[in-house]
Short mmCIF file of C-alpha atoms in Angstrom, two decimals:
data_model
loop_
_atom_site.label_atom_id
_atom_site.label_comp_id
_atom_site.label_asym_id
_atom_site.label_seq_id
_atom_site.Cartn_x
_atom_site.Cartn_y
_atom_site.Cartn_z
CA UNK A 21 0.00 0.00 0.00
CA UNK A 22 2.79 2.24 0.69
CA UNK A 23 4.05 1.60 -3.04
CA UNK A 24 0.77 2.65 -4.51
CA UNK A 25 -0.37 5.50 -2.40
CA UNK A 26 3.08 7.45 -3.68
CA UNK A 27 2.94 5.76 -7.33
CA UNK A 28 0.92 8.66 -9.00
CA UNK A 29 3.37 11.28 -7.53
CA UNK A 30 5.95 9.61 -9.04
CA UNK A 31 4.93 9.03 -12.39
CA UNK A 32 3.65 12.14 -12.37
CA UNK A 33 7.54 13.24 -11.71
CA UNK A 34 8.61 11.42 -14.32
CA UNK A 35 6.43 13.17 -16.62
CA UNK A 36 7.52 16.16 -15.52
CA UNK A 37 11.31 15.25 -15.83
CA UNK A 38 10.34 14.15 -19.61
CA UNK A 39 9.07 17.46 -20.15
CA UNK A 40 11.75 18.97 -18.18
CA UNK A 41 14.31 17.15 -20.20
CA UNK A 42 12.72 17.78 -23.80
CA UNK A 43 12.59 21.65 -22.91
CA UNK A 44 16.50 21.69 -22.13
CA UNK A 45 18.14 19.13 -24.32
CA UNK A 46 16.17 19.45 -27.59
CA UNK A 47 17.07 22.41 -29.92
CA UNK A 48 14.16 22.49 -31.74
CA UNK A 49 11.46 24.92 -30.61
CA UNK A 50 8.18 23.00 -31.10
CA UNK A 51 9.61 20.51 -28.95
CA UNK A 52 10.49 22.68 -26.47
CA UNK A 53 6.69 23.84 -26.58
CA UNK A 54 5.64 20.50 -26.48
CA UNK A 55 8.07 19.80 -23.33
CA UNK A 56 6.23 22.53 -21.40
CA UNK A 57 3.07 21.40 -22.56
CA UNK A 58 4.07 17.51 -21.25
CA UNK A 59 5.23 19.53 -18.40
CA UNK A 60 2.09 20.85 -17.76
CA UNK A 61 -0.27 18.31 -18.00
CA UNK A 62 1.96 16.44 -15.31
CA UNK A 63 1.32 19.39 -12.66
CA UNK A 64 -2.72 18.97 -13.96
CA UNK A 65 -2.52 15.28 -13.15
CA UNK A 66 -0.12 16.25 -9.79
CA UNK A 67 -3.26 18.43 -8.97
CA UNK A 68 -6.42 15.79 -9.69
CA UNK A 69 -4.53 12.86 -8.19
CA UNK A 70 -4.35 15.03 -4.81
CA UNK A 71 -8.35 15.31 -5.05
CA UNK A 72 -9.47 11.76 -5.27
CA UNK A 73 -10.95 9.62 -2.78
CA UNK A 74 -10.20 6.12 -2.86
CA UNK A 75 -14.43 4.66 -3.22
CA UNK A 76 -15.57 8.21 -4.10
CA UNK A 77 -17.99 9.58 -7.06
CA UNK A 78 -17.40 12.49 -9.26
CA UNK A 79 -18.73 15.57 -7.48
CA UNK A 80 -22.29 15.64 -8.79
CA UNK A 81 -24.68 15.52 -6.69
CA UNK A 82 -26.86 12.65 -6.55
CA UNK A 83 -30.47 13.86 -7.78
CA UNK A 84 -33.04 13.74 -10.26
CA UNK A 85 -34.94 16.20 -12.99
CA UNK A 86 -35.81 18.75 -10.19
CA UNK A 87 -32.58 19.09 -7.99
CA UNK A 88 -30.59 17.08 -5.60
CA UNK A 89 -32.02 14.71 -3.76
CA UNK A 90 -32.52 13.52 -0.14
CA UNK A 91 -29.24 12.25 1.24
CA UNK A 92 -27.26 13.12 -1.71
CA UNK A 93 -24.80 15.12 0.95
CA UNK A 94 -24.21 11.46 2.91
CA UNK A 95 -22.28 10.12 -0.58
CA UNK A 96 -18.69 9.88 -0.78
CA UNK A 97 -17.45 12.88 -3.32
CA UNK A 98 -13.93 13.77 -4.61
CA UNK A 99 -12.80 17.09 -3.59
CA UNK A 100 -14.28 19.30 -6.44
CA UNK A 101 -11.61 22.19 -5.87
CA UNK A 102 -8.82 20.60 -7.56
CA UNK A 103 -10.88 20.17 -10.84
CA UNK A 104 -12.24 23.57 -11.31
CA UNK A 105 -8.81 25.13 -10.98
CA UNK A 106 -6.90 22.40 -13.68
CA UNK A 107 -10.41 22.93 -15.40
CA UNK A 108 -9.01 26.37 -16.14
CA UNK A 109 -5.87 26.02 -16.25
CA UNK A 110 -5.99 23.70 -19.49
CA UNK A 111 -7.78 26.39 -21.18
CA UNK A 112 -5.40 28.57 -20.64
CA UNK A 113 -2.93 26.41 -20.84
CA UNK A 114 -4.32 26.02 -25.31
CA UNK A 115 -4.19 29.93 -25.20
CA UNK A 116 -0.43 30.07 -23.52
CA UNK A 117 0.56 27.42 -26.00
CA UNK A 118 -0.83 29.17 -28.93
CA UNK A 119 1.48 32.25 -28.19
CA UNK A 120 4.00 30.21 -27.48
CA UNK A 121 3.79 28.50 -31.22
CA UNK A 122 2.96 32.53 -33.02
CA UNK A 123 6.49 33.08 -31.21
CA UNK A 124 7.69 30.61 -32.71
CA UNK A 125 6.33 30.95 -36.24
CA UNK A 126 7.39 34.41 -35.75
CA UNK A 127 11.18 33.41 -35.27
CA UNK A 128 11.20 31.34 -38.41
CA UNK A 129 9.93 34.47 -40.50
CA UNK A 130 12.41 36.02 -39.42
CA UNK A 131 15.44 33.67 -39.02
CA UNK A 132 14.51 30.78 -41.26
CA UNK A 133 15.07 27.91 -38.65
CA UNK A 134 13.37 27.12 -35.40
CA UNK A 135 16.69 24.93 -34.40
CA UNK A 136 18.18 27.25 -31.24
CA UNK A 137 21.65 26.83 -32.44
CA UNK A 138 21.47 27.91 -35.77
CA UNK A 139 19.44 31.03 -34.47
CA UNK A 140 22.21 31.94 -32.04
CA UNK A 141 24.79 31.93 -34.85
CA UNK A 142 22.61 33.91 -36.88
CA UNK A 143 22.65 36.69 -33.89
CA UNK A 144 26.20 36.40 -33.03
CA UNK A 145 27.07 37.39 -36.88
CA UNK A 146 24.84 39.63 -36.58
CA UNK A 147 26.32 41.07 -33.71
CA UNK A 148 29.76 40.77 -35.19
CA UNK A 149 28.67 43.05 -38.65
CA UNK A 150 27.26 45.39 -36.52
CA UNK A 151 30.76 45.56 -34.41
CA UNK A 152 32.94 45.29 -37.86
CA UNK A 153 30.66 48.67 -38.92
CA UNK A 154 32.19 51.70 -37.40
CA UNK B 8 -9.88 -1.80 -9.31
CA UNK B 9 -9.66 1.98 -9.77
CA UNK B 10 -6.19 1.51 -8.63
CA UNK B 11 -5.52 -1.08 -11.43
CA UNK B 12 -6.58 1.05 -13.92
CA UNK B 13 -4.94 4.26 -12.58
CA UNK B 14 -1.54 2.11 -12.41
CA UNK B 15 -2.46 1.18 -15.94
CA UNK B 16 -3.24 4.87 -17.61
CA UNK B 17 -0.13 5.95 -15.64
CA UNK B 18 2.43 3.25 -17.26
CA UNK B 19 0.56 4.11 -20.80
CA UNK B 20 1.20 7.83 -20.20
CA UNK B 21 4.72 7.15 -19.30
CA UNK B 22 5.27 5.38 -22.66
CA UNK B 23 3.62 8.01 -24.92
CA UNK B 24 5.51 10.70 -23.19
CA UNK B 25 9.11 8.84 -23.67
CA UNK B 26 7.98 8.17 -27.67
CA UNK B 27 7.09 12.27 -27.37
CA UNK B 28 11.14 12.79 -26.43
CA UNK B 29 12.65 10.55 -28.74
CA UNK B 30 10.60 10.83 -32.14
CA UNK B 31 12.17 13.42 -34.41
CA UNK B 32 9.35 13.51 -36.96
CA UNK B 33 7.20 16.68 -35.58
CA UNK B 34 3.59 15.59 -36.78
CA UNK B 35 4.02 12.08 -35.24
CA UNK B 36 5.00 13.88 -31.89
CA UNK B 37 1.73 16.13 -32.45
CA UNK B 38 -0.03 13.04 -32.83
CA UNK B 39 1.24 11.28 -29.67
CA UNK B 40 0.66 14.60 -27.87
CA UNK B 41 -3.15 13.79 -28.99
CA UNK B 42 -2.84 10.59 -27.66
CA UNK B 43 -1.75 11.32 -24.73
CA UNK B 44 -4.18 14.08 -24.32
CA UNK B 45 -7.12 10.83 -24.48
CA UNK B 46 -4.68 8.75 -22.34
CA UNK B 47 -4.81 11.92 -19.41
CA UNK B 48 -8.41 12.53 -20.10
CA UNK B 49 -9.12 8.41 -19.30
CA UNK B 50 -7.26 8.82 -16.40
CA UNK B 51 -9.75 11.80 -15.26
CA UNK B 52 -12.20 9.92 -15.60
CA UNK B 53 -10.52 7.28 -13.49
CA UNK B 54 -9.64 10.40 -10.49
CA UNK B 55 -13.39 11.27 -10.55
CA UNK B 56 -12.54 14.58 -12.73
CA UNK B 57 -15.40 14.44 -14.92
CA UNK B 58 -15.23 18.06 -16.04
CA UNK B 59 -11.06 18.08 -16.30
CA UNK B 60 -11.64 15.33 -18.64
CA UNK B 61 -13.89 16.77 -20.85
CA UNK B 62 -12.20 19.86 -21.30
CA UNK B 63 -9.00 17.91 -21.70
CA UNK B 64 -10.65 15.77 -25.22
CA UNK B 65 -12.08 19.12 -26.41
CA UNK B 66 -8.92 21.49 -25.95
CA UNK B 67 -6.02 19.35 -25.37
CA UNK B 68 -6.95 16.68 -28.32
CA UNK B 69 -9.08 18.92 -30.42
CA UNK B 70 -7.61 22.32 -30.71
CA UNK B 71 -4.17 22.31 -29.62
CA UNK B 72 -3.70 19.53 -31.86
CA UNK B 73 -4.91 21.63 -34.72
CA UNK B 74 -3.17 24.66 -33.71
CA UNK B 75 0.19 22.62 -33.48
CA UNK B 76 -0.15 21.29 -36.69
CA UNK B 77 -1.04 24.51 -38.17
CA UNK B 78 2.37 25.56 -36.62
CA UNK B 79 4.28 22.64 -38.53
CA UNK B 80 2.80 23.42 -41.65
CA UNK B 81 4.78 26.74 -41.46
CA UNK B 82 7.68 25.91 -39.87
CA UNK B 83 8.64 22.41 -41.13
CA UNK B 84 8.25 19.21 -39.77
CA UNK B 85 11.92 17.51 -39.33
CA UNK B 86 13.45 18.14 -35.71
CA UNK B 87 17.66 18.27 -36.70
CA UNK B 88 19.78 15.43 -34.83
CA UNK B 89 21.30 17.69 -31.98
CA UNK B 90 24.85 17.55 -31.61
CA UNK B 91 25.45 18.44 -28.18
CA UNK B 92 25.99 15.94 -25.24
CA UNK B 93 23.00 15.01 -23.45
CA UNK B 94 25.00 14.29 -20.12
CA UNK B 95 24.70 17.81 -18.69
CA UNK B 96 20.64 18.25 -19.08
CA UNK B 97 20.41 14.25 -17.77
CA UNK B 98 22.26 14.86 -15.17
CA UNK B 99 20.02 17.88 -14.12
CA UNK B 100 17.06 16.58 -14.69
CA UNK B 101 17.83 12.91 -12.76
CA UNK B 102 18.87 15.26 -9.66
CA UNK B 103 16.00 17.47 -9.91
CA UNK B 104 13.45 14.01 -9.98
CA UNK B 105 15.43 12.30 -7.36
CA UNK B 106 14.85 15.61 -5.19
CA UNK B 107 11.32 15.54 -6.35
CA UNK B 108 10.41 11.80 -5.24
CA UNK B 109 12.29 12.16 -1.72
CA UNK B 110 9.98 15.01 -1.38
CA UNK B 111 7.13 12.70 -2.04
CA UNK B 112 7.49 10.65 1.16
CA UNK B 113 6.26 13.79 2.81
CA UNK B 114 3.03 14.30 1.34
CA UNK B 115 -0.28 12.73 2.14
CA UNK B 116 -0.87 9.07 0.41
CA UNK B 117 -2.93 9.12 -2.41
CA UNK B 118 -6.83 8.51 -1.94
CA UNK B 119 -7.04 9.12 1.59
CA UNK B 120 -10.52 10.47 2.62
CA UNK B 121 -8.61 12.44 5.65
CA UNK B 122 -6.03 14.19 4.04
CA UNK B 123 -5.70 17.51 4.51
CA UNK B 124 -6.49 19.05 1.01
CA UNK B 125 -10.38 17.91 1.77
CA UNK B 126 -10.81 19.43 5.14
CA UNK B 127 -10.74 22.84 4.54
CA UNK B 128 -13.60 24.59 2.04
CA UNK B 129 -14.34 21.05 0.15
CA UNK B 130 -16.60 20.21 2.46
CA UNK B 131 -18.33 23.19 2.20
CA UNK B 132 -18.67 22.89 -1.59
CA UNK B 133 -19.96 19.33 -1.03
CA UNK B 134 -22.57 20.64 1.30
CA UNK B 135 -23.94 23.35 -0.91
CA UNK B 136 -23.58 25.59 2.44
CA UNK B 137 -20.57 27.75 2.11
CA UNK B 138 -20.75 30.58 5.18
CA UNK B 139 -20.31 33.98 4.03
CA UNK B 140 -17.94 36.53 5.67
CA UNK B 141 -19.93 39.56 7.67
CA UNK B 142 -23.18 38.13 9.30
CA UNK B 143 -23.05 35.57 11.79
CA UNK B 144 -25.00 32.20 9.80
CA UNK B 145 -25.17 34.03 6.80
CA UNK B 146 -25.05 31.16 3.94
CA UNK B 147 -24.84 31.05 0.35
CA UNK B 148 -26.12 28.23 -1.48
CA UNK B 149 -27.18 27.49 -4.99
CA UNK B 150 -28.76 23.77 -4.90
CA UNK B 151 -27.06 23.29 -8.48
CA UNK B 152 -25.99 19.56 -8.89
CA UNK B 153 -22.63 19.77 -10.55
CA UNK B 154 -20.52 21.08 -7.99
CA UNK B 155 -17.84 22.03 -10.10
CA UNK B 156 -19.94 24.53 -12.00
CA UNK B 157 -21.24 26.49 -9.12
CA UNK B 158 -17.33 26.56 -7.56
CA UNK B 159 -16.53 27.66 -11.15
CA UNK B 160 -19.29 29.89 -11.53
CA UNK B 161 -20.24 31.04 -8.42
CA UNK B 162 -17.82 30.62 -5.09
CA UNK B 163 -15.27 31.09 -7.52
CA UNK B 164 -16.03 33.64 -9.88
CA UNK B 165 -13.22 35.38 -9.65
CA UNK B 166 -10.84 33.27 -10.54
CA UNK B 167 -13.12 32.66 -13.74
CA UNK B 168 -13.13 35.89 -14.23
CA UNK B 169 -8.87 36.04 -14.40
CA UNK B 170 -9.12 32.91 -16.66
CA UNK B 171 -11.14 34.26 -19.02
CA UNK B 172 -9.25 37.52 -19.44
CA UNK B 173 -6.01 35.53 -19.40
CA UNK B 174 -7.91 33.77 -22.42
CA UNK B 175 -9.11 37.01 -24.07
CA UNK B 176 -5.39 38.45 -23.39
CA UNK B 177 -3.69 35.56 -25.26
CA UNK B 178 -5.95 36.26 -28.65
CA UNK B 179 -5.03 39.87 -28.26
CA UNK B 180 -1.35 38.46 -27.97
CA UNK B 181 -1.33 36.26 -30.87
CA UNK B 182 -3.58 39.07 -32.82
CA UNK B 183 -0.59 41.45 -32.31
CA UNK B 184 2.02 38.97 -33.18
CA UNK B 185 0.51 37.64 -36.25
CA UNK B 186 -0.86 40.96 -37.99
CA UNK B 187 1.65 43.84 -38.55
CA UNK B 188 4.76 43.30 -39.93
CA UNK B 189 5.64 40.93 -43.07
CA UNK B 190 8.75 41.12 -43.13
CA UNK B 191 11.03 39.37 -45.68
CA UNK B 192 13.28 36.08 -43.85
CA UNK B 193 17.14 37.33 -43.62
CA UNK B 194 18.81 34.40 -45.68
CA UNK B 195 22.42 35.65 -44.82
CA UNK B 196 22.31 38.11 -46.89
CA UNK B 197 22.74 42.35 -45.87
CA UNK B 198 20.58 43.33 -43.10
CA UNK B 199 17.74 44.96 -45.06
CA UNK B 200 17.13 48.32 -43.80
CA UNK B 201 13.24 47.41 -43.15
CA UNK B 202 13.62 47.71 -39.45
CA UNK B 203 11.35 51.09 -39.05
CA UNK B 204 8.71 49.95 -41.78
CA UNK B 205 7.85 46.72 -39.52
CA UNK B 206 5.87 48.94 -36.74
CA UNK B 207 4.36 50.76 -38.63
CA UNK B 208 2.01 48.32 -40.95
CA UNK C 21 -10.40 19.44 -49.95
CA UNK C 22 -12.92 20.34 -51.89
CA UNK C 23 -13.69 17.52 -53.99
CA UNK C 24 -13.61 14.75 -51.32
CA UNK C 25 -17.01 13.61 -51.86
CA UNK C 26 -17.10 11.71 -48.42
CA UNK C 27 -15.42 13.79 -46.10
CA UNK C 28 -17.92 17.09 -47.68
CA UNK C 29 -20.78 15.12 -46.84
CA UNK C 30 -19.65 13.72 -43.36
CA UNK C 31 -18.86 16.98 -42.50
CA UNK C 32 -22.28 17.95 -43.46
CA UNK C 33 -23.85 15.94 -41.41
CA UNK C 34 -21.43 16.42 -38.50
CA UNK C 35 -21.28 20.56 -38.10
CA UNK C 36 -25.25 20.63 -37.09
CA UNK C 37 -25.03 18.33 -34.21
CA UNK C 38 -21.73 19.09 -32.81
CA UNK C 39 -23.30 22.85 -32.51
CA UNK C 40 -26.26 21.29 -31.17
CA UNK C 41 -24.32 19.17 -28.75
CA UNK C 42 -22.38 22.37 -27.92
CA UNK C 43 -25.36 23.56 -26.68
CA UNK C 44 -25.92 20.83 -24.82
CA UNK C 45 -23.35 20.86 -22.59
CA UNK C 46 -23.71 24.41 -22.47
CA UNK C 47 -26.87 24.28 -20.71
CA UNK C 48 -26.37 20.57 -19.14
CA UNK C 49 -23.47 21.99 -17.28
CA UNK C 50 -25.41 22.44 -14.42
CA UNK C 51 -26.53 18.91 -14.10
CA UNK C 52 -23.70 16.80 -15.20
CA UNK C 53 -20.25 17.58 -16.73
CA UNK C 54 -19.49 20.63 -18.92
CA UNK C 55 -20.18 23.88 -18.87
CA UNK C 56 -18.52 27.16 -20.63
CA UNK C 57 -15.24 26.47 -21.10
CA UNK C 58 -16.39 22.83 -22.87
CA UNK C 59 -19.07 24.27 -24.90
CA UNK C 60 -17.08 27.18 -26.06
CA UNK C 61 -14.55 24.87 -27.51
CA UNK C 62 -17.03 22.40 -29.27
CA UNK C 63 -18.43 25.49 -30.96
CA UNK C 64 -15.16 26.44 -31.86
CA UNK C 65 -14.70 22.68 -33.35
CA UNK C 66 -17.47 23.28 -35.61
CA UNK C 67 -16.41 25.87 -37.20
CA UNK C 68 -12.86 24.67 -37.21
CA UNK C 69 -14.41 21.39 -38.88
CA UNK C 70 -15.97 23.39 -41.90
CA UNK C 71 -12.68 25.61 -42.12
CA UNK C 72 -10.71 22.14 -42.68
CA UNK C 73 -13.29 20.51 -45.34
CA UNK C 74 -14.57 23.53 -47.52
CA UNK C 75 -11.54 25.85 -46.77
CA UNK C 76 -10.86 28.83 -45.17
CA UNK C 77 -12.27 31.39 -47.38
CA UNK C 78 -15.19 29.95 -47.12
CA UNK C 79 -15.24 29.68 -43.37
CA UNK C 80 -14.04 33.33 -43.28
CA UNK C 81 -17.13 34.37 -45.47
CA UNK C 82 -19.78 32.51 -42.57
CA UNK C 83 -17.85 33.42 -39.48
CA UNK C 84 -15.65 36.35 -40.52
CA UNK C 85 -12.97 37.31 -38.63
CA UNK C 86 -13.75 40.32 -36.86
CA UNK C 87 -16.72 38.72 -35.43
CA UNK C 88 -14.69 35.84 -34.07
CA UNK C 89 -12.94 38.63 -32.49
CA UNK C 90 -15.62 40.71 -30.97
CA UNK C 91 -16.54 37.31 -29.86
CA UNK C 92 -13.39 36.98 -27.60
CA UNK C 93 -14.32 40.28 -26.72
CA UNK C 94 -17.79 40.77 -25.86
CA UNK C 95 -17.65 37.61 -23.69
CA UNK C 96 -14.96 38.83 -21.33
CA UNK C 97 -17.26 42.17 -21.39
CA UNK C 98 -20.69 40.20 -20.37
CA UNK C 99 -18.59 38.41 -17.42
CA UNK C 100 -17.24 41.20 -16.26
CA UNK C 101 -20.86 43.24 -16.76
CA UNK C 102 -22.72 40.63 -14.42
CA UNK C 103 -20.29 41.76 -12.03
CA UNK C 104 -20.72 45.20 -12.27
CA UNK C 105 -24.57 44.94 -12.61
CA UNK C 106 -24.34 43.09 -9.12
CA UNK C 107 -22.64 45.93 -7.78
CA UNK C 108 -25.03 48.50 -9.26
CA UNK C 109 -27.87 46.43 -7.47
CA UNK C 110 -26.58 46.58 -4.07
CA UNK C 111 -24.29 43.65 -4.09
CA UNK C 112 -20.62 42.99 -4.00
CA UNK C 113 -19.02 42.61 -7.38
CA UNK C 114 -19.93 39.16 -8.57
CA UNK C 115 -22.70 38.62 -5.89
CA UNK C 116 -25.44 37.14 -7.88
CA UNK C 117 -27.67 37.19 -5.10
CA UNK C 118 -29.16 40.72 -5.59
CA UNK C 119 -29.65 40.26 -9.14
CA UNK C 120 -33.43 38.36 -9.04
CA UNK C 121 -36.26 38.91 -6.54
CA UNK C 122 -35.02 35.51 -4.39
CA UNK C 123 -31.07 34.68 -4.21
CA UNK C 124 -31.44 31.33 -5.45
CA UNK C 125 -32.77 31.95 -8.67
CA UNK C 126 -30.82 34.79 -8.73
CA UNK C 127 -27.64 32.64 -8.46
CA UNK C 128 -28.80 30.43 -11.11
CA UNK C 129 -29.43 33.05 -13.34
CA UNK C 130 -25.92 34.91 -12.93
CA UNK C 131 -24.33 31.52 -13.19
CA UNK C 132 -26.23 31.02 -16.42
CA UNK C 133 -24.67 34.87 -17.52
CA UNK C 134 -21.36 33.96 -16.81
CA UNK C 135 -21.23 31.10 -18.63
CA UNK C 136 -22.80 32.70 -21.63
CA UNK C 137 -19.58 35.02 -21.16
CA UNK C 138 -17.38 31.80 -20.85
CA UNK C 139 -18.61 30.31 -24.34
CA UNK C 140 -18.52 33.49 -25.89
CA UNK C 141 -14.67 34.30 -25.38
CA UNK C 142 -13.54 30.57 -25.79
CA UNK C 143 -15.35 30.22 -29.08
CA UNK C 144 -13.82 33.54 -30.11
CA UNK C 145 -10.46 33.22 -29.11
CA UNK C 146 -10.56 29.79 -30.35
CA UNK C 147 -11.38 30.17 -34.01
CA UNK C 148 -9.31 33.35 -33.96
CA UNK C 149 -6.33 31.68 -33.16
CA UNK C 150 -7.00 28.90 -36.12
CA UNK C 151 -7.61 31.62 -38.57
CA UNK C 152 -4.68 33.08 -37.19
CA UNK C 153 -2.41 30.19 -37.83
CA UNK C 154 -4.03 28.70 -40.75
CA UNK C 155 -4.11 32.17 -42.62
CA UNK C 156 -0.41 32.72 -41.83
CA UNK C 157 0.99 31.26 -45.19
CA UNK C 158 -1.07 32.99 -47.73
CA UNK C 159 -0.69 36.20 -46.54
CA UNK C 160 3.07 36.20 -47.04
#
């Protein structure tokens, strides 16, 4: 029992290391967007892991056509917090990844790769023409 | 049995995400990103998140697929074979994840009903009787069955409110990004002298 | 993709209920899963469907652009209005209690407002930001 009630942390850290890794190591800059994005959705499952109950329902009441019924408060819920705030989050999460990706078609109009090397090369010429100029 | 599936999504996540870091072909990465959005949104399902789950199929499958692979359409799909050593970021990244699981012995085990993240205003939710600040036995409630719309909606409208405008504030980012300047790629040639036109289209 | 014979006619038959589903969960949201954020992005899937199958132009010529636009606007604006018109009625900002004659209906109601506002901006911002990106290449 001790193995599983930590499991879900952990994969949940090794998600996050993925996406940690993929955002360091990889030059290219959609995967670096799609690290944070991995990297994201670990901290989203981090957060609705943390609100289940082990036996519990989804937090809707129990109830019919015309509202909740009797005794629906004596049922075993998950914690409902957690879910509205990753609720948002992923939303925003679509609309932070979407700048992220105008960024990055942004850098290819103007340097003609996406590859972070080849864009630092470009700027340190760059930089050197400007310092060869008087 | 929840915890055999949950073990289940989790080693199926796991996968996906590894195939995510070592493919090099960009739309098959998009495409395992869409997978794995399904794979997460199962596992919602699974942690009672209903509504997380939901929104996860329609936004993290649906649209951010689309708006990835509109991305790879203009910016090419091959990732280059880095050169550099991957020791240093490995090295980081083990450290930071070894820190990160001997943190984990510290927190709460997973599933408990008494751990402390459902003591405090949970309950309250639950009970559709959340006491308001000023008058002594002063309650709100709004006998709406989904909980997590009336925390959304209601106890919580604040926060909605911020989300939305974070929303709003991203289209108005992208809007400026996008529109303006079309400016010609520098191909190693002279710096064109365009610099002052760009602001002002 | 104009002259894929099945995919036009799938789509076809596809758009109308996802938009009625849309609605759906909209309204269902109170009663079982969903709510603005969902519904806002289902809509958004519609449209994004017909953009894919009969092309952009043609999507751009239903939904144009600038109304996608006000969309993302106008639904930060009605969110942000129920609050104020809560505050002009004697309540705190975002206190839907004072809006009806008894606070529970009045909740219901202001919860229905703000999740009008919800769909409104997600559909908006969420077809904006395909035309955005699948525009991108023509335009240069």
């Amino acid at each position: 029992m001790e193995f599983l009630g930590l499991f879900n942390y952990w994969v949940v850290i090794f998600l996050m290391m993925v996406g940690f890794y993929a955002l360091i190591s990889r030059g290219n800059l959609v995967k670096k967007v799609v690290g944070l994005n991995l990297f994201q959705t670990s901290v989203i499952i981090f957060y609705v892991s943390t609100g289940k109950i082990v036996g519990g329902t989804a937090p809707i009441l129990i109830g019919d056509d015309h509202g909740v019924a009797e005794g629906a408060a004596e049922v075993l819920y998950s914690n409902p917090l957690p879910h509205v705030l990753m609720l948002t989050a992923i939303v925003v999460g679509v609309a932070t990844m979407a700048m992220a990706l105008a960024l990055v078609v942004r850098i290819k109009e103007t340097y003609g790769t996406v590859e972070d090397d080849e864009i630092q090369a470009q700027v340190l010429a760059d930089e050197q023409r400007e310092g060869a100029r008087p | 049995m929840e915890s055999v599936v949950d073990l289940a999504l989790l080693g199926l996540l796991a996968v996906t995400a590894f195939g995510v870091l070592h493919l090099r072909n960009l739309v098959a990465v998009v495409m395992l990103m869409g997978i794995y959005s399904f794979l997460s949104a199962a596992l919602f399902v699974v942690l009672d998140a209903v509504d997380v789950a939901f929104t996860e199929v329609a936004v993290g499958a649906g649209v951010s697929t689309i708006l990835a692979l509109g991305t790879l359409a203009l910016v090419g799909t091959r990732q280059k074979r880095h050169a550099k050593s991957p020791l240093i970021p490995l090295l980081i990244v083990l450290v930071t994840g070894g820190m990160l699981v001997y943190g984990t012995y510290d927190l709460p085990r997973w599933g408990e009903p008494d751990n402390p993240v459902h003591g405090h205003v949970a309950p309250e939710y639950l009970a559709d009787h959340v006491p308001l600040a000023g008058d002594e036995g002063d309650v709100l409630e709004v006998h709406i069955p989904n909980i997590v719309t009336t925390v959304l909606a209601s106890y919580r409208g604040y926060d909605t409110l911020g989300e939305t405008t974070v929303v709003f504030a991203a289209m108005v980012g992208v809007l400026t990004l996008f529109v303006g300047s079309r400016r010609q790629r520098r191909t190693g040639g002279p710096p064109a002298d365009d610099e002052g036109g760009s602001g002002a289209s | 993709m104009r002259d894929q014979i099945i995919l036009r006619i799938a789509a076809k038959i596809l758009i109308g209920p996802i938009f009625l589903f849309a609605l759906y969960v909209q309204f269902h949201g109170d009663y079982g899963p969903g709510g603005g954020f969902q519904a806002g992005v289902i809509f958004a899937a519609g449209v994004i469907l017909y953009a894919l199958v009969f092309g952009l132009d043609r999507a751009r010529a239903v939904i144009p652009t600038a109304i996608v636009t006000w969309c993302g606007t106008l639904g930060v604006l009605i969110f942000a209005g129920v609050g104020v018109a809560a505050m002009f009625m004697g309540g705190n900002f975002l206190d839907y209690g004072v809006l009806l004659y008894d606070a529970e209906h009045a909740q219901h109601i202001g919860i229905l407002l703000v999740e009008a506002g919800v769909l409104v901006t997600v559909f908006g911002v969420m077809v904006t930001l395909f035309y955005s990106f699948a525009g991108r290449r023509r335009s240069r």
